[in-house]
CSV table of C-alpha atoms and ligand atoms in Angstrom, one decimal:
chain,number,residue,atom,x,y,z
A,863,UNK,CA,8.2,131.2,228.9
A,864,UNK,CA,11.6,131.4,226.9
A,865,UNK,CA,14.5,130.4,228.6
A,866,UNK,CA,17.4,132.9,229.0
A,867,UNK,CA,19.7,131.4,226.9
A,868,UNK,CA,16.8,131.2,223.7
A,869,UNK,CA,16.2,134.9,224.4
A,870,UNK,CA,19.6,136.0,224.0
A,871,UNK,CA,20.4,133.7,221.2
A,872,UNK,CA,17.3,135.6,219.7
A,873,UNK,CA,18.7,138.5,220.0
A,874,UNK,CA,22.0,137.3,218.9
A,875,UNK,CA,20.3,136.5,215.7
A,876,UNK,CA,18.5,139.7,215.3
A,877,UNK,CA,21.8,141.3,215.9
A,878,UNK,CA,23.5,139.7,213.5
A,879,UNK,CA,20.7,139.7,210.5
A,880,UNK,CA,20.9,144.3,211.6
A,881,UNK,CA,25.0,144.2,210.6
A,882,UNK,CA,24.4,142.1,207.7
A,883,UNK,CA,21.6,144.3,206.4
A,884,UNK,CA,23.2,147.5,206.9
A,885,UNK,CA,27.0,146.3,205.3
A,886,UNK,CA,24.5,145.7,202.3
A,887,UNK,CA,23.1,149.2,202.3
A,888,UNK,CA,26.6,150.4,202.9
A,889,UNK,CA,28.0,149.1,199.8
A,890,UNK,CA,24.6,150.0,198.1
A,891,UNK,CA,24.7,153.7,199.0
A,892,UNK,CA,28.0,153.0,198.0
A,893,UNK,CA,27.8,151.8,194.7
A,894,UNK,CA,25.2,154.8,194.0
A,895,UNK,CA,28.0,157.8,194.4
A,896,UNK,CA,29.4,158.3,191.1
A,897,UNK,CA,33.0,159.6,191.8
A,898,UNK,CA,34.6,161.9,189.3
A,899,UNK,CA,38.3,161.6,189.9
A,900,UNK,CA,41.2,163.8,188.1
A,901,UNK,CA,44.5,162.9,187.4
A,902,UNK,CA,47.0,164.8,185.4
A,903,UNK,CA,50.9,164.3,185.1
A,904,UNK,CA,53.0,166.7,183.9
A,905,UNK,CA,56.9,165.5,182.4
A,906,UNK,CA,58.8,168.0,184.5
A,907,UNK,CA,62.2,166.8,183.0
A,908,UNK,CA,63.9,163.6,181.3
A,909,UNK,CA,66.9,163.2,183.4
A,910,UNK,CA,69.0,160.4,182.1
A,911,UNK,CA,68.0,158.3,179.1
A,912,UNK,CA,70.2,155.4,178.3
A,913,UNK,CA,70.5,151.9,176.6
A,914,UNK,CA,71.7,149.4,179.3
A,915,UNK,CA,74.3,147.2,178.7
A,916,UNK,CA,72.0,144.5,179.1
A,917,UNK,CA,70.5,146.2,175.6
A,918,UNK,CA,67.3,147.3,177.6
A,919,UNK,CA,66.5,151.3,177.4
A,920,UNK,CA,65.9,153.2,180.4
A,921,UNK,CA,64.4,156.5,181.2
A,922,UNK,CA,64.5,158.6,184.4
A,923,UNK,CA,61.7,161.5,184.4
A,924,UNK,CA,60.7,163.9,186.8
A,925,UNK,CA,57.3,164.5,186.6
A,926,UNK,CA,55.0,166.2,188.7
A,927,UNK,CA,52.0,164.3,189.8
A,928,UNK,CA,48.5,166.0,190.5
A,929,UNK,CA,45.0,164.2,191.0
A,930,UNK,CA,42.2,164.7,192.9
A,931,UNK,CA,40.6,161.3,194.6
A,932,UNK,CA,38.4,163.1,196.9
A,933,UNK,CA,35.0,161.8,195.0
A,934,UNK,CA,36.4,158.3,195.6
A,935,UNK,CA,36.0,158.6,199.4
A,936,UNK,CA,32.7,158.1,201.2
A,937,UNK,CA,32.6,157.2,204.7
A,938,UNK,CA,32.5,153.7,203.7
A,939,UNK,CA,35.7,153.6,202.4
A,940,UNK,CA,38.9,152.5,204.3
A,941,UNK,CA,41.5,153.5,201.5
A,942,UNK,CA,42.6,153.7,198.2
A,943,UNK,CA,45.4,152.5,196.4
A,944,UNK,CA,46.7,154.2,193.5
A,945,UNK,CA,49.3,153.6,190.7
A,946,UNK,CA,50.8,155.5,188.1
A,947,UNK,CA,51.7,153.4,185.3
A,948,UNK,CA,53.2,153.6,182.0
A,949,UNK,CA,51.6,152.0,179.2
A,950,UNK,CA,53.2,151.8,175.3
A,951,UNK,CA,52.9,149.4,172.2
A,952,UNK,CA,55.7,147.4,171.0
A,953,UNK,CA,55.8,144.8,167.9
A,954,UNK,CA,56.2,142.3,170.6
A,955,UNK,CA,53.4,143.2,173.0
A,956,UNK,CA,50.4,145.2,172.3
A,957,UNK,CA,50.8,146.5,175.8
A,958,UNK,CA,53.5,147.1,178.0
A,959,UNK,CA,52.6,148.2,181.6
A,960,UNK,CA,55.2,149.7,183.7
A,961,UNK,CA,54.4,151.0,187.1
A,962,UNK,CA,56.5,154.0,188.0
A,963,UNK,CA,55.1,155.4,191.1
A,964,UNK,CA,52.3,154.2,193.6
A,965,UNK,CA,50.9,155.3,196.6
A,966,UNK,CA,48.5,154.7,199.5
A,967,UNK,CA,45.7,157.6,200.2
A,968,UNK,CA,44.1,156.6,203.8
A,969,UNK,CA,41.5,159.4,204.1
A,970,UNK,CA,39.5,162.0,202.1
A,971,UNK,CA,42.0,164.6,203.1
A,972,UNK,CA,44.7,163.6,201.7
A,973,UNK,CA,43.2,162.7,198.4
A,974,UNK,CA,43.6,165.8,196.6
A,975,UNK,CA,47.8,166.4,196.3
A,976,UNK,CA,50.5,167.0,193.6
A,977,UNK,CA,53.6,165.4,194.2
A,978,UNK,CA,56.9,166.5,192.3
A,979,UNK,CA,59.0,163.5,191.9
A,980,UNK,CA,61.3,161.2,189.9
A,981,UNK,CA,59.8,157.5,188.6
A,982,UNK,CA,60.1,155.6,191.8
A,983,UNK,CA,60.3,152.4,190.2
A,984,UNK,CA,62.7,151.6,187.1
A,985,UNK,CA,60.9,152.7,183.5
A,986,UNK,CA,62.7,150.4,181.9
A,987,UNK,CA,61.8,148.4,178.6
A,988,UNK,CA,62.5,144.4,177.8
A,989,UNK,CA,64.4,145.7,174.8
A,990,UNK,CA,65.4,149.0,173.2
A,991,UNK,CA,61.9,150.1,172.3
A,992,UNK,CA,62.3,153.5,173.6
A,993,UNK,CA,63.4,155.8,171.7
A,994,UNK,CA,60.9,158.3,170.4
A,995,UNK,CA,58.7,156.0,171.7
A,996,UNK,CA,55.0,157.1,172.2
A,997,UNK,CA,53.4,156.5,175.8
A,998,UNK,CA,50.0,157.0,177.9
A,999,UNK,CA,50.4,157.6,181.8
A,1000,UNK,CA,47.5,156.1,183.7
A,1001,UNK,CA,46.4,156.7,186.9
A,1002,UNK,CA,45.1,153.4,188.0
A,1003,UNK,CA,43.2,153.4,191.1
A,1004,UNK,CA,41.5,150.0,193.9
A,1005,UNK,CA,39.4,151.3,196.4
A,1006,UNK,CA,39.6,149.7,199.5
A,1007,UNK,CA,35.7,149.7,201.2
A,1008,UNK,CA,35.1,149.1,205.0
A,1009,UNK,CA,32.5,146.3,204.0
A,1010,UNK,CA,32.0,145.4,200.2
A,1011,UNK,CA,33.5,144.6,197.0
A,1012,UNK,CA,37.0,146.4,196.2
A,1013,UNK,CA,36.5,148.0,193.1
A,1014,UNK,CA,39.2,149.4,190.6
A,1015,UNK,CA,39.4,152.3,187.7
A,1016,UNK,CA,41.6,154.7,185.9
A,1017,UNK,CA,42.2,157.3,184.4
A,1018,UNK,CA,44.5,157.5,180.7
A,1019,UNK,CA,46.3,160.2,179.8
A,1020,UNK,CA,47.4,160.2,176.3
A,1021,UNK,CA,50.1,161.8,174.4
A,1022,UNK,CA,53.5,161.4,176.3
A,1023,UNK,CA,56.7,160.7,174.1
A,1024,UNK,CA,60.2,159.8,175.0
A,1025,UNK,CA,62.9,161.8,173.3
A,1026,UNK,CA,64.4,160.2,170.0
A,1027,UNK,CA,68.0,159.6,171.5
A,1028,UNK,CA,69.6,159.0,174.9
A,1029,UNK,CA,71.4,161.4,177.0
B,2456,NAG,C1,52.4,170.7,190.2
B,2456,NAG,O1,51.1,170.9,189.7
B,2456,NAG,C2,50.3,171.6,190.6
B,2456,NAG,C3,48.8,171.5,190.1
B,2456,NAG,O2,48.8,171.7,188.7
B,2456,NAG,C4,50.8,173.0,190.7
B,2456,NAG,O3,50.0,173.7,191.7
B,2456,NAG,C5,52.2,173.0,191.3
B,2456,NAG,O4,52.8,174.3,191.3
B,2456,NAG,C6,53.1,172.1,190.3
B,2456,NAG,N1,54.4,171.9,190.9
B,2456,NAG,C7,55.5,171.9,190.2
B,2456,NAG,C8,56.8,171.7,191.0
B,2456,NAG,O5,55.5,172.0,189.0
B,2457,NAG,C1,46.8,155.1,174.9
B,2457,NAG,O1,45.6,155.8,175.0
B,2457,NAG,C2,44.9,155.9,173.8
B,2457,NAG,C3,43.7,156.8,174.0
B,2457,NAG,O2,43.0,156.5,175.1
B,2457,NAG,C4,44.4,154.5,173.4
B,2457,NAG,O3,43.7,154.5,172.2
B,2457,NAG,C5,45.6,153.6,173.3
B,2457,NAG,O4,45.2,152.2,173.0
B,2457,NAG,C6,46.5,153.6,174.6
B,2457,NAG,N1,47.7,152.9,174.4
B,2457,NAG,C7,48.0,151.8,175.1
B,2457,NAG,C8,49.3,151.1,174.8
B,2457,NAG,O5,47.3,151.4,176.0
């Protein structure tokens, strides 16, 4: 006969090995969906457009954010952190990345929006590399599983310029 304290620690065990083997079919099932995300930014408006007297160039847009994230959410998925960033070439860097706005989606629900906003953080450049400057947004997206590995894409949209003199 088994004592009480081996049959519990049994069961204990058998417990354990059941969560273990259903987080890795989680994140299997998981890894199987094959989301197909959209993203597109529209440049509503450059508001202001200026060489700092620090001799950096600054832009304020207002843009007007769309996306649809809803194939990024299964029910294994907690939330999803997304980013839009600008990216551009200089002589000095092959790639400057500026984030400009960033967000936190928490369910499915809410994963399909369009927001009409300014740049929420500073588009500003190390130098005065900005005028008539050519520029990709990129929605950059981490999801953010209930058990698993994080993982992380985006989406580039290509073709943006910046006007050729400040205002
Ligand atoms: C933003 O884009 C969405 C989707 O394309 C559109 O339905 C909405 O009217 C737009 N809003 C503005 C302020 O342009
Ligand atoms: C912008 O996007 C185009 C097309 O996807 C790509 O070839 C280019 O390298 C991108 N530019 C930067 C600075 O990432």
């Amino acid at each position: 006969m088994h004592s009480y304290g081996y049959r519990a620690n049994a069961l204990l065990t058998f417990a354990v090995t059941l969560l273990a083997v259903m987080c890795a079919m989680a994140s299997l099932s998981d890894n199987r969906n094959s989301p197909s995300p959209f993203a597109h930014v529209q440049v509503l408006n450059v508001n202001w457009f200026q060489n700092q007297p620090s001799g950096a160039d600054e832009v304020s847009m207002a843009m007007n954010i769309s996306a649809d994230l809803q194939s990024l959410f299964t029910w294994n998925t907690k939330q999803v952190f997304v980013f839009l960033a600008a990216e551009y070439e200089t002589p000095k860097n092959s790639l400057n990345q500026i984030s400009l706005w960033d967000g936190i989606i928490p369910s499915k629900e809410h994963a399909k929006f369009w927001i009409h906003t300014s740049n929420k953080y500073r588009f500003i450049d190390q130098g005065s590399n900005l005028r008539g400057k050519e520029f990709n947004l990129t929605m950059h997206w981490h999801v953010m599983p209930k058990t698993g590995k994080m993982f992380a894409d985006k989406i580039v949209m290509p073709g943006y310029r910046l006007p050729e003199k400040y205002r």
